Short mmCIF file of C-alpha atoms and ligand atoms in Angstrom, two decimals:
data_model
loop_
_atom_site.label_atom_id
_atom_site.label_comp_id
_atom_site.label_asym_id
_atom_site.label_seq_id
_atom_site.Cartn_x
_atom_site.Cartn_y
_atom_site.Cartn_z
CA MET A 1 -49.57 24.37 -62.26
CA SER A 2 -49.54 27.16 -59.90
CA ALA A 3 -46.29 28.45 -58.21
CA THR A 4 -47.01 26.43 -55.07
CA GLY A 5 -48.21 23.34 -56.98
CA LYS A 6 -46.55 20.08 -57.04
CA GLY A 7 -44.41 21.13 -60.13
CA ARG A 8 -42.52 23.64 -57.84
CA LYS A 9 -42.06 21.26 -54.98
CA ARG A 10 -38.81 19.69 -53.98
CA VAL A 11 -37.49 16.08 -53.74
CA LEU A 12 -35.74 15.83 -50.36
CA MET A 13 -32.99 13.28 -50.01
CA VAL A 14 -32.18 12.32 -46.43
CA GLY A 15 -29.05 10.40 -45.30
CA LEU A 16 -25.40 10.49 -45.80
CA LEU A 17 -23.02 12.91 -47.06
CA CYS A 18 -19.37 11.81 -46.73
CA GLN A 19 -15.71 12.36 -48.41
CA ASP A 20 -14.81 9.75 -50.90
CA ILE A 21 -11.15 9.34 -51.77
CA LEU A 22 -11.06 7.52 -54.89
CA ASN A 23 -7.85 5.47 -55.79
CA LEU A 24 -7.95 4.31 -59.29
CA VAL A 25 -5.73 1.42 -59.85
CA ASP A 26 -4.85 -0.70 -63.02
CA HIS A 27 -5.00 -4.03 -61.01
CA TYR A 28 -6.51 -4.90 -57.67
CA PRO A 29 -3.70 -4.87 -54.94
CA THR A 30 -2.76 -8.03 -52.99
CA GLU A 31 -2.38 -7.64 -49.31
CA ASP A 32 0.48 -5.71 -48.12
CA GLU A 33 1.56 -4.57 -51.74
CA ASP A 34 2.87 -1.03 -52.14
CA VAL A 35 1.12 0.15 -55.39
CA ARG A 36 0.74 3.51 -57.07
CA CYS A 37 -2.66 4.57 -58.22
CA VAL A 38 -3.17 5.73 -61.96
CA ASN A 39 -5.25 8.62 -60.55
CA GLN A 40 -6.60 9.72 -57.27
CA PHE A 41 -9.40 12.18 -56.58
CA TRP A 42 -11.72 13.42 -53.94
CA GLN A 43 -15.48 13.61 -54.53
CA LYS A 44 -18.58 13.77 -52.21
CA GLY A 45 -20.23 10.60 -51.39
CA GLY A 46 -22.99 9.01 -49.28
CA ASN A 47 -26.17 7.48 -50.85
CA ALA A 48 -28.36 10.25 -50.37
CA ALA A 49 -25.91 12.90 -51.40
CA ASN A 50 -25.04 10.99 -54.63
CA SER A 51 -28.69 10.54 -55.44
CA ALA A 52 -29.43 14.10 -54.78
CA CYS A 53 -26.76 15.29 -57.24
CA VAL A 54 -28.05 12.88 -59.93
CA LEU A 55 -31.76 14.03 -59.48
CA SER A 56 -30.56 17.61 -59.50
CA SER A 57 -28.72 17.02 -62.85
CA LEU A 58 -32.07 15.30 -64.30
CA GLY A 59 -33.71 18.68 -63.53
CA GLU A 60 -35.58 17.87 -60.34
CA PRO A 61 -35.61 20.78 -57.59
CA THR A 62 -33.66 18.79 -55.03
CA GLU A 63 -32.72 19.28 -51.36
CA TYR A 64 -30.23 17.12 -49.22
CA LEU A 65 -30.91 16.82 -45.66
CA GLY A 66 -28.21 15.24 -43.20
CA THR A 67 -25.77 15.84 -40.57
CA VAL A 68 -22.86 17.66 -41.82
CA SER A 69 -19.15 18.17 -40.35
CA SER A 70 -18.71 22.00 -39.80
CA ARG A 71 -14.81 21.39 -40.12
CA PRO A 72 -12.89 23.27 -42.83
CA GLU A 73 -11.82 20.00 -44.41
CA ALA A 74 -15.40 19.08 -44.96
CA ARG A 75 -16.27 22.14 -46.91
CA CYS A 76 -15.45 20.78 -50.44
CA ALA A 77 -17.90 18.06 -50.03
CA LEU A 78 -20.83 20.43 -49.23
CA GLN A 79 -19.74 22.78 -51.86
CA GLU A 80 -19.77 19.89 -54.66
CA LEU A 81 -23.49 19.20 -53.55
CA GLN A 82 -24.28 22.83 -54.00
CA ASP A 83 -22.40 22.94 -57.44
CA PHE A 84 -24.72 20.46 -58.45
CA GLY A 85 -27.64 22.67 -57.67
CA VAL A 86 -28.78 20.81 -54.63
CA LEU A 87 -30.27 22.78 -51.85
CA THR A 88 -28.79 22.32 -48.42
CA GLU A 89 -30.19 24.99 -46.19
CA HIS A 90 -31.61 22.79 -43.61
CA VAL A 91 -28.41 20.56 -42.87
CA VAL A 92 -27.53 20.08 -39.24
CA TYR A 93 -23.96 20.90 -38.63
CA SER A 94 -21.89 18.87 -36.36
CA ASP A 95 -18.24 19.41 -34.99
CA CYS A 96 -17.10 15.85 -35.89
CA PRO A 97 -14.63 14.87 -38.66
CA ILE A 98 -16.35 14.26 -41.92
CA PRO A 99 -17.24 10.52 -42.57
CA THR A 100 -14.80 9.23 -45.09
CA SER A 101 -14.65 6.32 -47.58
CA CYS A 102 -11.19 5.21 -49.02
CA VAL A 103 -12.28 3.54 -52.20
CA ILE A 104 -10.26 1.30 -54.64
CA ILE A 105 -11.62 1.35 -58.16
CA ASN A 106 -10.22 -1.24 -60.27
CA THR A 107 -10.23 0.41 -63.81
CA GLN A 108 -10.01 -3.05 -65.37
CA THR A 109 -13.43 -4.00 -63.89
CA GLY A 110 -14.90 -0.90 -62.53
CA SER A 111 -15.29 -2.74 -59.19
CA ARG A 112 -15.44 -0.54 -56.14
CA THR A 113 -14.11 -1.68 -52.85
CA ILE A 114 -15.11 0.63 -50.16
CA VAL A 115 -13.43 1.21 -46.44
CA HIS A 116 -15.85 3.39 -44.62
CA GLY A 117 -15.09 5.36 -41.39
CA GLY A 118 -18.29 7.03 -39.96
CA ARG A 119 -15.95 8.86 -37.43
CA ASN A 120 -18.63 9.36 -34.78
CA MET A 121 -20.63 11.77 -36.86
CA ALA A 122 -24.16 11.89 -35.27
CA GLU A 123 -27.21 10.80 -37.33
CA LEU A 124 -29.95 12.96 -38.10
CA THR A 125 -32.64 12.93 -35.43
CA ALA A 126 -36.54 13.00 -35.73
CA ALA A 127 -36.33 16.21 -33.65
CA ASP A 128 -34.13 17.82 -36.44
CA PHE A 129 -36.29 16.59 -39.00
CA SER A 130 -39.44 18.03 -37.21
CA SER A 131 -38.49 21.40 -37.83
CA LEU A 132 -39.05 21.18 -41.68
CA ASP A 133 -42.00 22.88 -43.25
CA LEU A 134 -43.22 19.72 -45.30
CA ASN A 135 -45.49 21.93 -47.58
CA HIS A 136 -42.13 22.44 -49.69
CA TYR A 137 -41.74 18.65 -50.60
CA LYS A 138 -43.36 16.34 -53.05
CA TRP A 139 -41.12 13.37 -52.50
CA ILE A 140 -38.93 12.35 -49.48
CA HIS A 141 -36.44 9.45 -49.92
CA PHE A 142 -34.80 8.19 -46.72
CA GLU A 143 -31.51 6.39 -46.94
CA GLY A 144 -31.91 2.98 -44.93
CA ARG A 145 -29.81 3.85 -42.01
CA ASN A 146 -30.39 4.74 -38.25
CA THR A 147 -33.77 3.05 -38.89
CA ALA A 148 -35.41 3.38 -35.58
CA GLU A 149 -35.26 7.29 -35.92
CA VAL A 150 -36.00 7.10 -39.57
CA CYS A 151 -39.14 5.48 -38.66
CA LYS A 152 -40.16 8.38 -36.55
CA MET A 153 -39.37 10.75 -39.32
CA MET A 154 -41.67 8.67 -41.55
CA GLU A 155 -44.29 8.91 -38.95
CA ILE A 156 -44.08 12.67 -39.09
CA VAL A 157 -44.61 12.51 -42.87
CA GLU A 158 -47.45 10.16 -42.64
CA GLU A 159 -49.09 12.50 -40.05
CA PHE A 160 -48.73 15.30 -42.65
CA ASN A 161 -50.19 13.21 -45.40
CA ARG A 162 -53.31 12.38 -43.31
CA ASN A 163 -54.09 16.05 -43.18
CA VAL A 164 -53.44 17.25 -46.80
CA VAL A 165 -56.49 19.09 -48.34
CA THR A 166 -55.98 17.37 -51.77
CA PRO A 167 -54.40 13.79 -52.39
CA ASP A 168 -52.09 15.60 -54.71
CA ASP A 169 -50.34 17.56 -51.84
CA ALA A 170 -49.38 14.04 -50.18
CA ILE A 171 -45.61 13.36 -50.16
CA THR A 172 -44.49 10.24 -51.78
CA LEU A 173 -42.29 8.32 -49.35
CA SER A 174 -39.39 6.11 -50.38
CA THR A 175 -36.53 4.22 -49.03
CA GLU A 176 -33.81 1.67 -50.08
CA CYS A 177 -32.86 -1.68 -48.38
CA GLU A 178 -29.41 -1.50 -49.43
CA LYS A 179 -26.98 -2.71 -46.62
CA PRO A 180 -28.03 -6.05 -44.94
CA LYS A 181 -26.51 -4.85 -41.70
CA TYR A 182 -29.61 -2.25 -41.12
CA ASN A 183 -32.82 -3.90 -40.17
CA MET A 184 -35.27 -2.39 -42.58
CA GLY A 185 -38.25 -4.66 -41.59
CA TYR A 186 -40.47 -2.01 -39.97
CA LEU A 187 -39.77 0.60 -42.82
CA ILE A 188 -40.89 -1.53 -45.54
CA PRO A 189 -44.64 -1.18 -44.92
CA LYS A 190 -44.38 2.56 -44.60
CA VAL A 191 -43.27 3.65 -48.11
CA ASP A 192 -44.84 4.09 -51.27
CA VAL A 193 -41.90 3.12 -53.36
CA LEU A 194 -39.43 0.55 -52.10
CA PHE A 195 -35.90 -0.04 -53.60
CA MET A 196 -34.00 -3.07 -52.84
CA SER A 197 -30.23 -3.73 -53.67
CA LYS A 198 -29.17 -7.29 -54.94
CA GLU A 199 -27.02 -7.63 -51.78
CA TYR A 200 -29.98 -7.14 -49.43
CA ALA A 201 -32.28 -9.37 -51.44
CA GLU A 202 -29.75 -12.27 -51.39
CA SER A 203 -29.31 -11.64 -47.70
CA CYS A 204 -33.11 -12.19 -47.45
CA GLY A 205 -32.83 -15.53 -49.45
CA PHE A 206 -34.00 -14.23 -52.87
CA SER A 207 -32.15 -15.52 -55.97
CA SER A 208 -33.60 -13.00 -58.60
CA ALA A 209 -34.84 -9.49 -58.92
CA GLU A 210 -38.16 -10.84 -60.20
CA GLU A 211 -38.65 -13.12 -57.11
CA THR A 212 -37.63 -10.24 -54.87
CA VAL A 213 -40.16 -7.66 -56.08
CA LYS A 214 -43.11 -10.36 -56.35
CA SER A 215 -42.50 -11.47 -52.95
CA LEU A 216 -42.12 -7.95 -51.36
CA LEU A 217 -45.29 -6.81 -52.91
CA GLN A 218 -46.89 -8.80 -50.28
CA ARG A 219 -45.15 -6.86 -47.43
CA VAL A 220 -45.48 -3.34 -48.59
CA LYS A 221 -48.64 -1.28 -47.96
CA LYS A 222 -51.57 -1.30 -50.74
CA GLY A 223 -50.88 1.05 -53.57
CA SER A 224 -46.83 0.66 -53.27
CA THR A 225 -44.40 0.08 -56.03
CA VAL A 226 -41.14 -2.14 -55.58
CA LEU A 227 -37.85 -2.24 -57.46
CA CYS A 228 -34.89 -4.31 -57.24
CA THR A 229 -31.52 -4.06 -59.04
CA TRP A 230 -29.42 -7.00 -59.95
CA GLY A 231 -26.07 -5.64 -61.33
CA ASP A 232 -25.37 -6.47 -64.75
CA GLN A 233 -28.58 -8.38 -65.21
CA GLY A 234 -30.45 -4.97 -64.84
CA ALA A 235 -33.49 -4.42 -62.71
CA ASP A 236 -37.16 -5.40 -62.01
CA GLY A 237 -40.07 -3.30 -60.77
CA ILE A 238 -43.81 -4.19 -60.01
CA THR A 239 -46.82 -1.99 -59.75
CA PRO A 240 -49.36 -1.99 -57.00
CA GLU A 241 -51.51 -4.01 -59.16
CA GLY A 242 -48.86 -6.71 -59.63
CA THR A 243 -47.56 -5.92 -63.13
CA HIS A 244 -43.86 -6.85 -63.26
CA TYR A 245 -41.31 -5.49 -65.64
CA HIS A 246 -37.84 -6.28 -66.17
CA CYS A 247 -35.19 -3.92 -67.83
CA LYS A 248 -31.92 -5.12 -69.14
CA ALA A 249 -28.80 -3.34 -68.00
CA PHE A 250 -27.30 -0.78 -70.36
CA PRO A 251 -23.57 -1.54 -70.04
CA PRO A 252 -21.28 1.09 -71.36
CA GLU A 253 -18.49 0.37 -73.81
CA LYS A 254 -16.20 -0.04 -70.99
CA VAL A 255 -17.22 -0.23 -67.23
CA VAL A 256 -14.73 1.91 -65.29
CA ASP A 257 -16.43 3.08 -62.10
CA THR A 258 -19.57 1.48 -60.47
CA LEU A 259 -19.22 3.52 -57.18
CA GLY A 260 -22.81 4.94 -56.65
CA ALA A 261 -24.36 2.99 -59.51
CA GLY A 262 -27.38 2.05 -57.31
CA ASP A 263 -27.68 5.69 -55.90
CA THR A 264 -27.83 6.82 -59.60
CA PHE A 265 -30.51 4.15 -60.40
CA ASN A 266 -32.75 5.44 -57.47
CA ALA A 267 -32.33 8.94 -58.50
CA ALA A 268 -33.34 8.39 -62.08
CA VAL A 269 -36.38 6.20 -61.13
CA ILE A 270 -37.68 8.93 -58.72
CA SER A 271 -37.02 11.60 -61.36
CA GLY A 272 -39.10 9.62 -64.07
CA LEU A 273 -41.84 8.86 -61.26
CA CYS A 274 -41.96 12.52 -60.39
CA ARG A 275 -42.60 13.19 -63.98
CA SER A 276 -45.54 10.75 -63.91
CA SER A 277 -43.77 8.37 -66.16
CA SER A 278 -45.06 4.80 -66.18
CA LEU A 279 -43.02 2.34 -64.03
CA GLU A 280 -41.77 0.60 -67.11
CA LYS A 281 -40.45 3.94 -68.39
CA ALA A 282 -38.91 4.93 -65.04
CA LEU A 283 -37.39 1.67 -64.73
CA ARG A 284 -35.64 1.92 -68.09
CA LEU A 285 -34.54 5.48 -67.36
CA GLY A 286 -33.05 4.17 -63.99
CA CYS A 287 -31.16 1.32 -66.00
CA ARG A 288 -30.08 3.58 -68.68
CA ILE A 289 -28.47 6.39 -66.50
CA ALA A 290 -26.95 3.88 -64.08
CA GLY A 291 -25.30 2.28 -67.04
CA GLN A 292 -24.14 5.61 -68.19
CA LYS A 293 -22.60 6.35 -64.83
CA CYS A 294 -20.73 3.03 -64.78
CA GLY A 295 -18.87 4.19 -68.06
CA GLN A 296 -17.69 7.37 -66.42
CA PHE A 297 -15.85 8.51 -63.17
CA GLY A 298 -18.10 10.47 -60.84
CA TYR A 299 -21.71 11.85 -61.58
CA LYS A 300 -21.47 14.80 -63.95
CA ASN A 301 -23.33 15.29 -67.27
CA LEU A 302 -25.70 12.37 -66.64
CA HIS A 303 -28.74 12.81 -68.94
C1 LIG B 401 -21.83 4.66 -52.79
C2 LIG B 401 -21.52 5.25 -51.51
C3 LIG B 401 -20.34 6.11 -51.48
C4 LIG B 401 -19.90 6.00 -49.98
C5 LIG B 401 -20.37 4.84 -49.55
C6 LIG B 401 -20.88 4.62 -48.13
O1 LIG B 401 -23.07 4.15 -52.96
O2 LIG B 401 -22.64 6.18 -51.10
O3 LIG B 401 -20.21 7.50 -52.10
O4 LIG B 401 -18.62 6.28 -49.73
O5 LIG B 401 -21.63 4.32 -50.52
O6 LIG B 401 -21.47 3.33 -47.86
#
């Protein structure tokens, strides 16, 4: 592959970077209880930022794009992204406090209870996005938020794809329907790879990952792939031709921290598909790495 070939191009993850404050407790507090945590640490968070770190650890050249607080207290989140090898040169700075999540991790079960404050941070706009040189990217994943604006950003990528010289230069588009509060309906027919969380699938009335992927295949465009995670039951995927795969979960010996398990799954699947793995293999990689993540705190050393 040449220096400008697909192998050198980046994966771009677009979405949130926030500060996560993790409180590790040995039992879930009751309301108005005064508890001491067994440990507390700060780490960068946000779906796109978490996935970017995992992709980079798995060896994919990866860039993160989003709005980032320019305040001093926000520096460590951005630094942490960079320490994972994630490129950040196009982030858009804003003089707002960094969005922050206070997270209670119950170390008995690994459950993560998130209280998130957006703190008025502006979302990335299509105008910000339009200044990128899209020739640098082979895959762009949009976190499913500010969907009207994300739709415009996807249209910019679609326009780029209509004008590429060879199909190999086209950018693969993906998104995740994760939080039911966002209306993702008009993004679904635009992407090549669609991820859906169990929570979102249930909010649509689906009762299994298999039912979800089979049904969504009717709604995505021709040639698209659909995946759906279902917690400790693993995940399912379906090829554009309708071949369905199920992969079991890979539970670690002890589940200690499920924060960002879905972001980890998405990243590992994207990394597999970037290496031209079959859907079956990429799905298995996603489940395996997500399982590994649940057995440890944070995102380091996933392989
Ligand atoms: C995990 C996560 C956290 C963040 C929260 C935002 O998926 O991205 O890192 O605090 O979700 O909803």
